[in-house]
Short mmCIF file of C-alpha atoms and ligand atoms in Angstrom, two decimals:
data_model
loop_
_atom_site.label_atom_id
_atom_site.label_comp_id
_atom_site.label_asym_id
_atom_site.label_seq_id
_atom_site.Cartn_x
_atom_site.Cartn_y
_atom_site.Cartn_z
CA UNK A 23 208.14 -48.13 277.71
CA UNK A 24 210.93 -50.09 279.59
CA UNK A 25 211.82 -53.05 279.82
CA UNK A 26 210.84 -56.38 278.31
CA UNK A 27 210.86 -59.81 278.49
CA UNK A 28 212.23 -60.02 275.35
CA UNK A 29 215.80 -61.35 275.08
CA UNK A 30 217.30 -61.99 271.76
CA UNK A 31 218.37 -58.46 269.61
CA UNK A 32 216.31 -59.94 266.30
CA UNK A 33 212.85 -60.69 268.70
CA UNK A 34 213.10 -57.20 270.32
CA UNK A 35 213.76 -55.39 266.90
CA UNK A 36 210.38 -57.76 265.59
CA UNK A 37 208.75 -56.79 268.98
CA UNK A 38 209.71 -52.96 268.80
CA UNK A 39 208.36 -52.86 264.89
CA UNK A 40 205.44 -54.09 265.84
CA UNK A 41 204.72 -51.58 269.12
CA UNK A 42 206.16 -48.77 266.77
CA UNK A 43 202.72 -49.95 264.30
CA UNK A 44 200.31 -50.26 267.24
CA UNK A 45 201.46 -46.96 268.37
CA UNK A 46 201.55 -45.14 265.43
CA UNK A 47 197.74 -46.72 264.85
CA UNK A 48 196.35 -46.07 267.65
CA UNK A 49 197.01 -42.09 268.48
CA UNK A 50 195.75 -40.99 271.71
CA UNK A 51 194.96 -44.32 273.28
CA UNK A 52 198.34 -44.94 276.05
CA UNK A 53 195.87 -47.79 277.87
CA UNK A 54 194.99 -49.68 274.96
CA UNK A 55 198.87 -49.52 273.45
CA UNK A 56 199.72 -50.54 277.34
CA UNK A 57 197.86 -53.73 276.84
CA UNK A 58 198.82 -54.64 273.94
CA UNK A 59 202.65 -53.62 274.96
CA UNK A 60 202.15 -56.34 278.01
CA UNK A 61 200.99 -59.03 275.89
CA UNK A 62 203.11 -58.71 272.76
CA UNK A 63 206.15 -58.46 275.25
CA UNK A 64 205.63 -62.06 276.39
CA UNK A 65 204.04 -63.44 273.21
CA UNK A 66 207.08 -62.37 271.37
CA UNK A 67 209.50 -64.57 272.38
CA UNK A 68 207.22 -67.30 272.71
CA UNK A 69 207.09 -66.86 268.71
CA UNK A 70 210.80 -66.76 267.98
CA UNK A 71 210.84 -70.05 266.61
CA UNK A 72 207.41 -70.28 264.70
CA UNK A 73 207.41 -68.59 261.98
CA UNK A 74 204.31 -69.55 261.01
CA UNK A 75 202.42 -66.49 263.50
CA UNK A 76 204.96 -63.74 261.83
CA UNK A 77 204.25 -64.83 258.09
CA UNK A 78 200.42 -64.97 258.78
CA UNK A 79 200.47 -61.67 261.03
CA UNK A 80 198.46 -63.53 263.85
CA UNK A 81 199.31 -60.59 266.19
CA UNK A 82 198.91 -57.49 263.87
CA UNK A 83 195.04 -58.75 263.63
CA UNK A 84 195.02 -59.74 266.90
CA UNK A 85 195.52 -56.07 268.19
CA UNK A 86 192.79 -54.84 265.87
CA UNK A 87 188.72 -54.91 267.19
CA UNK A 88 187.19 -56.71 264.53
CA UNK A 89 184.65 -54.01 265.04
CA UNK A 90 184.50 -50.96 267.28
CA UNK A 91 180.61 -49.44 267.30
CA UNK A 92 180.12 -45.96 269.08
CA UNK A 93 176.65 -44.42 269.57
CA UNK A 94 174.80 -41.45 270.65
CA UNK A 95 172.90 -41.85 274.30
CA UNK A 96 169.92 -39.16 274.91
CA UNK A 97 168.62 -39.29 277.74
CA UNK A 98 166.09 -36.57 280.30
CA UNK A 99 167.48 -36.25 283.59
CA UNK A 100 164.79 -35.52 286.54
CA UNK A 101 164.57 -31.87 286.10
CA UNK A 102 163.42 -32.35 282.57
CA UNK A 103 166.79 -31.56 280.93
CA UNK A 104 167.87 -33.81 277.81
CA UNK A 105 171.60 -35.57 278.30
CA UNK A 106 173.80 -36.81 275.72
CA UNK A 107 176.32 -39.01 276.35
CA UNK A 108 178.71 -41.19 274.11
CA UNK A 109 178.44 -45.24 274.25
CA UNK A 110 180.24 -48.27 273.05
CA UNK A 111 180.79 -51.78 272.09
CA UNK A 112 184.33 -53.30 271.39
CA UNK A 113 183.40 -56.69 269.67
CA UNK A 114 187.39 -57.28 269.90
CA UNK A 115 188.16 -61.15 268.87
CA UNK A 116 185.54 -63.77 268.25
CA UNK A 117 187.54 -66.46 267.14
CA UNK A 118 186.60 -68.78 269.82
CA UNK A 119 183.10 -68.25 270.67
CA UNK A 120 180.92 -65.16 270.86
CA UNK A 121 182.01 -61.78 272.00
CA UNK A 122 181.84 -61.27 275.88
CA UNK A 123 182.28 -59.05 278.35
CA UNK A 124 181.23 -56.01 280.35
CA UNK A 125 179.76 -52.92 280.08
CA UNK A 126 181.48 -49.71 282.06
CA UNK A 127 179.83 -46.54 283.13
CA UNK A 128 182.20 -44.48 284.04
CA UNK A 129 183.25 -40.48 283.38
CA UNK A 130 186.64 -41.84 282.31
CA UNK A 131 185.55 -44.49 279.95
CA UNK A 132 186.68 -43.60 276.34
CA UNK A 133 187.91 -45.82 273.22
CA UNK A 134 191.28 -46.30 274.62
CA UNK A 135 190.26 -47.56 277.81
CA UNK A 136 187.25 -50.21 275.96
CA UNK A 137 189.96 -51.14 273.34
CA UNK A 138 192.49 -52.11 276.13
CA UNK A 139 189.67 -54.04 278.06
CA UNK A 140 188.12 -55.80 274.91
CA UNK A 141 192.40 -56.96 273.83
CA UNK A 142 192.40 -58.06 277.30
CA UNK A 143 188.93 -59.97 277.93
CA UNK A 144 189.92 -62.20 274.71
CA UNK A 145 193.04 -63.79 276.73
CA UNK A 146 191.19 -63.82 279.68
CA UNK A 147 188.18 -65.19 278.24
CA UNK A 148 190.35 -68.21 276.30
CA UNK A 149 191.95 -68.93 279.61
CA UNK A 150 188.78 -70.09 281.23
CA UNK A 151 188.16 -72.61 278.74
CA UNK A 152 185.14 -71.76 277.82
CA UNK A 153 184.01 -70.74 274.15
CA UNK A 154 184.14 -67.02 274.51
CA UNK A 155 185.37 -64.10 272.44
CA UNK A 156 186.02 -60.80 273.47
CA UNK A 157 184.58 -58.02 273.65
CA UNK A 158 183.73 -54.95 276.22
CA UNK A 159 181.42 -51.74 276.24
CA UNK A 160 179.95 -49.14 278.37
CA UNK A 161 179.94 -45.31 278.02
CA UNK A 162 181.09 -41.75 279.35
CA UNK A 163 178.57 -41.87 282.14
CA UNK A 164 178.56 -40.92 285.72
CA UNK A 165 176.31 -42.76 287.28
CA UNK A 166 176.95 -40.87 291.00
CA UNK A 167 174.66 -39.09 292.13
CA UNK A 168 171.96 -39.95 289.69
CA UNK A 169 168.01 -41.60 290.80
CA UNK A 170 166.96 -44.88 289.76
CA UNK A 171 164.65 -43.36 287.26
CA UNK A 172 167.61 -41.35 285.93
CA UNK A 173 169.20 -44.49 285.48
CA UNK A 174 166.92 -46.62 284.29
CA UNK A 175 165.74 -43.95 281.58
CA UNK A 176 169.82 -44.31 280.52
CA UNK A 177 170.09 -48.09 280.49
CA UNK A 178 166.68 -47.87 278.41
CA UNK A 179 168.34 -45.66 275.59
CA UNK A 180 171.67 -47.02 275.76
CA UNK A 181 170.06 -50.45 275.05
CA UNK A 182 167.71 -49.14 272.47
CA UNK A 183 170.96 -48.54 270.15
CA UNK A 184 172.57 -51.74 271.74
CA UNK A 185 170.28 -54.65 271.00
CA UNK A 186 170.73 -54.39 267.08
CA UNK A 187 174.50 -55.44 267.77
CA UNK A 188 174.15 -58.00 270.23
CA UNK A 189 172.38 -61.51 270.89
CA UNK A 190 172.79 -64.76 272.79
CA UNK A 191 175.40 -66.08 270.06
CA UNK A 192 176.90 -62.76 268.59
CA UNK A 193 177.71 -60.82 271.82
CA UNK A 194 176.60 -61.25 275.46
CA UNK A 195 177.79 -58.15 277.76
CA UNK A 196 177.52 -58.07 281.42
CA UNK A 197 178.39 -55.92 283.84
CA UNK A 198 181.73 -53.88 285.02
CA UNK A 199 182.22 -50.91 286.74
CA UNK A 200 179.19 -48.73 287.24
CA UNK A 201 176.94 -51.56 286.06
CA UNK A 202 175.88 -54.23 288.22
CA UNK A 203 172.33 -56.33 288.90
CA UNK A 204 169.95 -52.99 288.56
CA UNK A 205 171.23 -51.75 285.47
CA UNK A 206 171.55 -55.50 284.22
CA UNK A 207 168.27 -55.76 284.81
CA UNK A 208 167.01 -52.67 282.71
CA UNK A 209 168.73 -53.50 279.95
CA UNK A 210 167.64 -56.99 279.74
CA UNK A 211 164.04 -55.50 280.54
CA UNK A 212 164.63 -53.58 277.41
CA UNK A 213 166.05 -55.75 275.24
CA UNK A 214 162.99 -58.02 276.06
CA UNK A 215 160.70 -55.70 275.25
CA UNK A 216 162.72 -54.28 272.16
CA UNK A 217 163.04 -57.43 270.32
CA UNK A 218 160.06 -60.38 272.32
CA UNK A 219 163.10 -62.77 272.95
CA UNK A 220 163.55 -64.07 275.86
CA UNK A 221 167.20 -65.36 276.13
CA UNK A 222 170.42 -65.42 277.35
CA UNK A 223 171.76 -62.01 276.09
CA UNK A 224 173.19 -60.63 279.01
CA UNK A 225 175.01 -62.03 282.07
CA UNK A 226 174.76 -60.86 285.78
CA UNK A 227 170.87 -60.91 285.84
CA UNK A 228 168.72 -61.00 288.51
CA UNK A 229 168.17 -65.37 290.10
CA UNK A 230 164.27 -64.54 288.88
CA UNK A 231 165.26 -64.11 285.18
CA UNK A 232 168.06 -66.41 284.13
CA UNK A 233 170.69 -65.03 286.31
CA UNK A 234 173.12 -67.34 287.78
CA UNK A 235 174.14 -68.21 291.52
CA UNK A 236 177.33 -67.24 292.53
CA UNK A 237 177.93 -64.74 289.71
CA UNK A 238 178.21 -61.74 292.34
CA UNK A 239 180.59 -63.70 294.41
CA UNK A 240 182.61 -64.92 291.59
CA UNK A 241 185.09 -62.50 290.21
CA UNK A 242 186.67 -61.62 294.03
CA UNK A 243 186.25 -65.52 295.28
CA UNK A 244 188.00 -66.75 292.10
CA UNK A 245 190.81 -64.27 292.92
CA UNK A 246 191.10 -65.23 296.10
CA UNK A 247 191.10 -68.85 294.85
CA UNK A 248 193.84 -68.46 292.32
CA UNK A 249 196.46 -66.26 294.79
CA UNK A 250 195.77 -69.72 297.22
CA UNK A 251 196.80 -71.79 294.08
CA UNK A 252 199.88 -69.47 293.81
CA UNK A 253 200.42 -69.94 297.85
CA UNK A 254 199.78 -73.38 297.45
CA UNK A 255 202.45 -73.42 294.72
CA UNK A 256 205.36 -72.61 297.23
CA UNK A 257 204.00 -74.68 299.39
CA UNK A 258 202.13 -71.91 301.81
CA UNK A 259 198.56 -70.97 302.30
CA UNK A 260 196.36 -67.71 303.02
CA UNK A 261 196.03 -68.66 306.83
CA UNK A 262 197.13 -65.92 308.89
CA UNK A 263 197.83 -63.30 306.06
CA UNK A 264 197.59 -59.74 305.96
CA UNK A 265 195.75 -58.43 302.98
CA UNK A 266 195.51 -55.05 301.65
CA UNK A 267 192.16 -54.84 299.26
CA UNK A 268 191.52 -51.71 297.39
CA UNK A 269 188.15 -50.85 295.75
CA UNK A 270 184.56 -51.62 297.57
CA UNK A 271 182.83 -52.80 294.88
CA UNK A 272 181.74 -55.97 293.69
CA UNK A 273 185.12 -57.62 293.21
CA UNK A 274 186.38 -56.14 296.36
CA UNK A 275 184.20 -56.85 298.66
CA UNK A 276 184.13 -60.69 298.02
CA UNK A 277 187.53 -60.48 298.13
CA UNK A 278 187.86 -59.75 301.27
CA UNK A 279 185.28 -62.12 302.31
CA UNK A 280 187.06 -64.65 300.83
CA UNK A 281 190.47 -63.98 302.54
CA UNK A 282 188.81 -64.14 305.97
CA UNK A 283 186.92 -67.16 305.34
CA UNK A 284 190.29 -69.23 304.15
CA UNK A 285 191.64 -67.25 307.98
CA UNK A 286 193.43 -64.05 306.48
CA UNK A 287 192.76 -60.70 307.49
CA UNK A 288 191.50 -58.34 304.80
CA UNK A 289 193.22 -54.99 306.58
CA UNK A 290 191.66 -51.92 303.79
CA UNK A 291 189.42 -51.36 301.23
CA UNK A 292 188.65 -47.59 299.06
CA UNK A 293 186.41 -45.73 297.26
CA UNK A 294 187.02 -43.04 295.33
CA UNK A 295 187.50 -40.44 298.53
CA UNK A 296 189.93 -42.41 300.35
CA UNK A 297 190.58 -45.71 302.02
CA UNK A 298 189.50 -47.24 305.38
CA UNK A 299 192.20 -49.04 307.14
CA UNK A 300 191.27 -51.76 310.19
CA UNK A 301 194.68 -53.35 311.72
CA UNK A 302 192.36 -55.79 313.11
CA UNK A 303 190.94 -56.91 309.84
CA UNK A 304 187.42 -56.86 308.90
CA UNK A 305 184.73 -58.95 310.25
CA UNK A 306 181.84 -60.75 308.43
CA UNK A 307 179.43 -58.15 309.77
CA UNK A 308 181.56 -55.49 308.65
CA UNK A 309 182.19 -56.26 305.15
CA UNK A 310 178.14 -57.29 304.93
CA UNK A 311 177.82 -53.38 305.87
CA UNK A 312 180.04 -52.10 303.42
CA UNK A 313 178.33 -54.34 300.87
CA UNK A 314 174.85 -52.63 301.85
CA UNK A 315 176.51 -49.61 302.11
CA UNK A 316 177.94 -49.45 298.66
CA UNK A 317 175.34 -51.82 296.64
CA UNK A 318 172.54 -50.36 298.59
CA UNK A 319 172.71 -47.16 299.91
CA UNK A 320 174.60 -46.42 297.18
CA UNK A 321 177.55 -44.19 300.02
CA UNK A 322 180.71 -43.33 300.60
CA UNK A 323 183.13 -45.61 302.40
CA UNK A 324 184.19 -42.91 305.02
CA UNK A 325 180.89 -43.91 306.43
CA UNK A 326 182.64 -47.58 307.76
CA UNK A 327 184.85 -45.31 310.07
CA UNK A 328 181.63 -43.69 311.28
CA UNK A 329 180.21 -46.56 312.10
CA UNK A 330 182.46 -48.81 313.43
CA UNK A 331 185.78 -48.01 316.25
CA UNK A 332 188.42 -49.72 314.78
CA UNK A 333 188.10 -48.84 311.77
CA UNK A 334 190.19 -45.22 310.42
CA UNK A 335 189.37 -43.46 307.26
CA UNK A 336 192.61 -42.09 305.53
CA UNK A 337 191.03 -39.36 302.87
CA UNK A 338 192.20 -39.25 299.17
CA UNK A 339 194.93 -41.59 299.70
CA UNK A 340 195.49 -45.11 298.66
CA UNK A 341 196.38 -48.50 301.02
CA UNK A 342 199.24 -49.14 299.68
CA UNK A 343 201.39 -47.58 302.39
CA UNK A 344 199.66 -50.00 305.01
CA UNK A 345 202.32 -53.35 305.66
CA UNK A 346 200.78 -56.31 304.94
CA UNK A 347 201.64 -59.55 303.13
CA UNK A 348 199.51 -59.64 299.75
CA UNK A 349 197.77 -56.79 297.53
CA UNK A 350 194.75 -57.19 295.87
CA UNK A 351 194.11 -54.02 293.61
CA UNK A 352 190.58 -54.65 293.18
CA UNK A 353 189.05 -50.62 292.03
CA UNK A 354 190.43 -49.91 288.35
CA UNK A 355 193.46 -49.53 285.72
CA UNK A 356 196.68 -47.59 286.87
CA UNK A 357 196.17 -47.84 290.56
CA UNK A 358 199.33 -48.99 291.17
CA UNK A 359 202.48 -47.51 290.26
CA UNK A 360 206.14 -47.64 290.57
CA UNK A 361 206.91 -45.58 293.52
CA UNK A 362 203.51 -47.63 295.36
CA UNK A 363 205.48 -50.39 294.33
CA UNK A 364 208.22 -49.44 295.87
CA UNK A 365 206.46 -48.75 299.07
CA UNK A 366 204.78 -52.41 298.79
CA UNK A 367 207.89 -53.85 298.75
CA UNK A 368 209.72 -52.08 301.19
CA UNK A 369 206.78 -53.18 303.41
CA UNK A 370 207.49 -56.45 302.53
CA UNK A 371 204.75 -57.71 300.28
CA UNK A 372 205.12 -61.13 299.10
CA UNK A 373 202.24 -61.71 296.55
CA UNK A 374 200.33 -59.12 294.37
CA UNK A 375 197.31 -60.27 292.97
CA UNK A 376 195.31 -58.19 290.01
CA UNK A 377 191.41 -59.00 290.83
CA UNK A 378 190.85 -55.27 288.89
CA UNK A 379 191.18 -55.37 285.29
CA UNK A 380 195.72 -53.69 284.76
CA UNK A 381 195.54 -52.19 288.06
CA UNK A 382 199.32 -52.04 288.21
CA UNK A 383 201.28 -49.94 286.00
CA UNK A 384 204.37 -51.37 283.97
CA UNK A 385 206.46 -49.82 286.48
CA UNK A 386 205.10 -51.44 289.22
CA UNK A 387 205.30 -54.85 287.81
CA UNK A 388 208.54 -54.49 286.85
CA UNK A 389 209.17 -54.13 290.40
CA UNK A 390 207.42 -56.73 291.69
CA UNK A 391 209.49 -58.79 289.05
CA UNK A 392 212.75 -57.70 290.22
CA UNK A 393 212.43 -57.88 293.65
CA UNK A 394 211.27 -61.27 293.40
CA UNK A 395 207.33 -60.17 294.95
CA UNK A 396 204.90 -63.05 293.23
CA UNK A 397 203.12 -61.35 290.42
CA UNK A 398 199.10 -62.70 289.76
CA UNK A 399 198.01 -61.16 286.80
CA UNK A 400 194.48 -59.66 286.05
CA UNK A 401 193.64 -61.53 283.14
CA UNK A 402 194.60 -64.95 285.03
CA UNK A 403 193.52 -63.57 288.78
CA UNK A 404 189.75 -62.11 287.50
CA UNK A 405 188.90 -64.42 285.27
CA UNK A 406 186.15 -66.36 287.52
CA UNK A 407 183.72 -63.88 286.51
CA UNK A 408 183.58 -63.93 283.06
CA UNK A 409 184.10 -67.82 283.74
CA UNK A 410 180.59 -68.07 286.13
CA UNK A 411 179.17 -65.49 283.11
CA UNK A 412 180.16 -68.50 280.92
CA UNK A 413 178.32 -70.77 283.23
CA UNK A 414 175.42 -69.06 283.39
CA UNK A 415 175.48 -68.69 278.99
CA UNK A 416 175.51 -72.31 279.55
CA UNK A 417 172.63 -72.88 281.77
CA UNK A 418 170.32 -70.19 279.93
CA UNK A 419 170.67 -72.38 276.73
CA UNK A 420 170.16 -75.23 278.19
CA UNK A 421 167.32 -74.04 280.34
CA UNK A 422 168.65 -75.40 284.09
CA UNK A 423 169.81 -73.83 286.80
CA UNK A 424 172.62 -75.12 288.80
CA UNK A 425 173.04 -74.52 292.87
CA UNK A 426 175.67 -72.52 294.83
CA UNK A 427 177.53 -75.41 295.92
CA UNK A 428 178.02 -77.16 292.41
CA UNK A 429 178.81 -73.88 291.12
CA UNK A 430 181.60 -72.49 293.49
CA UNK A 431 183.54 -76.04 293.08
CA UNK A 432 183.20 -75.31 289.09
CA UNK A 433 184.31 -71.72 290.08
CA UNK A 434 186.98 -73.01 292.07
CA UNK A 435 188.29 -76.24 289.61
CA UNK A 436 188.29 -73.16 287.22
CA UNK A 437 190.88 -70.97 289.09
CA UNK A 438 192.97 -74.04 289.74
CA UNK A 439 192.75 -74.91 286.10
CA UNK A 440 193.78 -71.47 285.04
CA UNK A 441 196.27 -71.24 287.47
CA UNK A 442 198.19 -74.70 286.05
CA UNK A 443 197.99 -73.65 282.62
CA UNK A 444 200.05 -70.21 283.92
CA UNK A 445 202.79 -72.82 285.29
CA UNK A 446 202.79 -74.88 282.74
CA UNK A 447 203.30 -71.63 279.95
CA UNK A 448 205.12 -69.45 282.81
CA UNK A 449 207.92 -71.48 284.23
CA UNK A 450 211.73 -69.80 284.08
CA UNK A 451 214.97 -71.23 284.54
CA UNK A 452 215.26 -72.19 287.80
CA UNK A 453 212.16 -73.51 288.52
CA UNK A 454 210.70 -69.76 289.37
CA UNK A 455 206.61 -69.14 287.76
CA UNK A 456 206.48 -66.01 285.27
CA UNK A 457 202.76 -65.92 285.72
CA UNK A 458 202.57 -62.72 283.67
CA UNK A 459 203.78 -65.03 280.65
CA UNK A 460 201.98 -68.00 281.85
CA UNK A 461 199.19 -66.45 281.44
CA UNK A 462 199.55 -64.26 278.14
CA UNK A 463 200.89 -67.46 276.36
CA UNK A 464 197.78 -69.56 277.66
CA UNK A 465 195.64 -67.05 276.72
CA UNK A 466 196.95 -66.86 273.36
CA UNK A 467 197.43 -70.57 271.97
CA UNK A 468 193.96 -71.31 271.78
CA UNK A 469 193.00 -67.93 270.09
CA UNK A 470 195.80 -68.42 267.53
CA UNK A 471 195.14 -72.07 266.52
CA UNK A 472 191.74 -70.99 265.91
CA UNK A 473 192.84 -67.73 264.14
CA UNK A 474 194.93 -69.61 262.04
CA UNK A 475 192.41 -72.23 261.46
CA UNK A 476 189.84 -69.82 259.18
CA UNK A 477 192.46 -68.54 256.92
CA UNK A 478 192.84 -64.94 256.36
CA UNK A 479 190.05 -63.55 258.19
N1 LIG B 21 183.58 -57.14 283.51
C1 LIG B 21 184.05 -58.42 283.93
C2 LIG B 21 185.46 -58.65 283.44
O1 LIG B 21 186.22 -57.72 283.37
C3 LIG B 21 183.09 -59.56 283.61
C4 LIG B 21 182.70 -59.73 282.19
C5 LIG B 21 181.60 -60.74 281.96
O2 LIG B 21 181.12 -61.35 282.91
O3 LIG B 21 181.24 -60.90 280.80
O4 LIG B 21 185.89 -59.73 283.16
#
């Protein structure tokens, strides 16, 4: 890997030690030793001068799962045929509440790729400021193409295996790519029915059984609320912008809603075929479409063009060659890389904001770095929805139910809140906001203090 925000020759020879250990650990899994390469790269430095993290190893056992579960799937598809597939749970770092966060379905999804997300949801989780480990599952499944019985008969099985390891103060999952409010609400169905509790395991559910308001919206509103903080910052705003969203999912989606609603235009969004591109930006009716469309009818988003005149479909390609002021990578890990970059800022891109969990490759936020382009990252920019998860853990155990209005000002103190602690740990000579560092170091503190609270452990 390249280079690194660390400075001094004795911190990088610690730093490259310690990568040298991870790597040499962890065969076969680049996205997990990415993660861990992006934190450690920031949190070394921060170190240099406490030797109290070195002698008591705080970041060797922080870049190990305290436990890493993997289970066998079987499911009968519709024509009778039995399935197997592979699942997971990361319970990564509970040193500051129980573990928490998402479950993928996904072809791609493999240890690596939970490891790096579970190593990542623990920063994330600490910068809300809400008790929360981390943690992350899912499994090797493609859920395209498949019926609702099909799926429902693979939530079922996945969560017969899963409800031994979790609970309502051991390990709450929730929902990621592949997973959203139907397959929430199977497995909570079957958890129910597995073990006659009726509580607060999962997050994401449906407003009938425990779910919380504003838990849809949260994850692409709160990163549209934090890249406003960051405007706000430098003393500008989202009015009139040009934004370039990929993905059409959940966190997409309200992205782009939110950017028009605070008077940007939201110019793109993608699916896994291509991306639609509308120079005008999309309206409210538009994006309501493409949420039916994708949530829904469960299609592809070539169909927008299709449907509506101005807007073009551009197939197996990617928005980032479209000029525009901000990026949002909102679809997956990787999506950006260097030469995209490049593109982005040749196009003049003045704020890149991860709403999707590492969307941007080293690479490419190296060169946002260099060239000066303001760099939101994911664990900072996505964090309102794990935080509304946290919210609605909260309400479950207390048995209320707060409204959408109370609940997007939490939402959007939350972001603001996350957003100062990045200054406050990210600032750089000059006055200029690392919020790459802001946010590791944030992230960190807490975890460590507690970490180093319980001894050896
Ligand atoms: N999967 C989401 C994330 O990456 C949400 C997790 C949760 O709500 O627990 O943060």
């Amino acid at each position: 890997m390249s280079k690194t925000n660390v400075s001094d020759a004795k911190t990088q020879e610690y730093f490259e030690r310690y990568m040298q250990g991870v790597e040499k650990r962890n065969p076969g899994q680049p996205e997990f030793v990415q993660a861990v390469w992006e934190v450690a790269s920031t949190i070394f430095p921060y170190i240099a001068d406490k030797p109290i993290y070195h002698e008591l190893q705080i970041l060797e056992r922080m870049a190990e799962p305290e436990r890493v579960i993997s289970f066998r799937v079987p499911w009968t598809d519709d024509a009778g045929n039995i399935r197997t597939n592979r699942g997971w749970r990361v319970q990564f770092n509970s040193a500051i509440g129980p573990y928490k966060g998402g479950i993928r379905f996904h072809p791609s999804v493999n240890e690596s790729i939970l490891k790096f997300l579970g190593f990542e949801q623990t920063f994330k989780n600490s910068l809300t400021g809400l008790p929360m480990g981390g943690g992350k599952g899912g499994a090797n499944f493609n859920p395209k193409g498949k019926s609702d019985l099909e799926i429902m008969r693979f939530c079922q099985s996945f969560m017969t295996e899963l409800y031994r390891h979790v609970g309502e103060v051991t390990d709450v999952p929730a929902g990621d790519i592949g997973v959203g409010g139907r397959e929430i609400g199977f497995m909570f169905g079957q958890y129910k029915r597995i073990t006659n509790r009726f509580v607060g395991v999962l997050t994401g559910k449906g407003a009938s059984f425990g779910g919380s308001k504003m838990r849809t919206e949260a994850t692409g509103y709160g990163a549209v609320f934090y890249t406003q903080n960051m405007l706000g910052h430098v003393g500008d705003s989202m009015e009139g912008k040009s934004v370039l969203v990929s993905g059409s999912g959940n966190v997409a989606t309200h992205a782009a809603e939110k950017v028009v609603q605070l008077g940007g235009k939201a110019l793109t969004m993608s699916d896994s075929g291509g991306f639609i591109h509308c120079a005008d930006g999309f309206t409210f009716e538009q994006i309501n479409w493409i949420k039916d469309l994708k949530e829904k009818r469960r299609g592809r988003i070539s169909e927008a063009a299709e449907e509506f005149p101005n807007i073009k479909f551009h197939a197996d390609a990617k928005p980032w060659g479209v000029a525009a002021d901000i990026a949002i990578p909102s679809a997956t890990q990787n999506e950006v890389d260097g030469a995209e970059a490049a593109v982005l800022i040749a196009n003049g891109v003045k704020l890149v904001a991860e709403a999707a969990n590492m969307p941007c490759e080293p690479a490419a936020v190296e060169a946002f770095m260099d060239a000066g382009v303001m760099f939101g990252p994911a664990k900072a920019v996505n964090a309102g929805g794990v935080g509304v998860s946290g919210l609605e853990m909260s309400q479950n155990s207390a048995r209320i139910s707060w409204d959408s209005v109370q609940l997007t000002q939490m939402l959007e103190t939350m972001m603001k809140n996350i957003h100062d602690s990045c200054v406050e740990f990210g600032g750089e000579p000059g006055g200029k906001i690392n919020y790459l560092k802001g946010a590791n170091v944030a992230g960190f503190v807490k975890v460590a203090e507690a970490m180093l609270a319980y001894g050896h452990v």
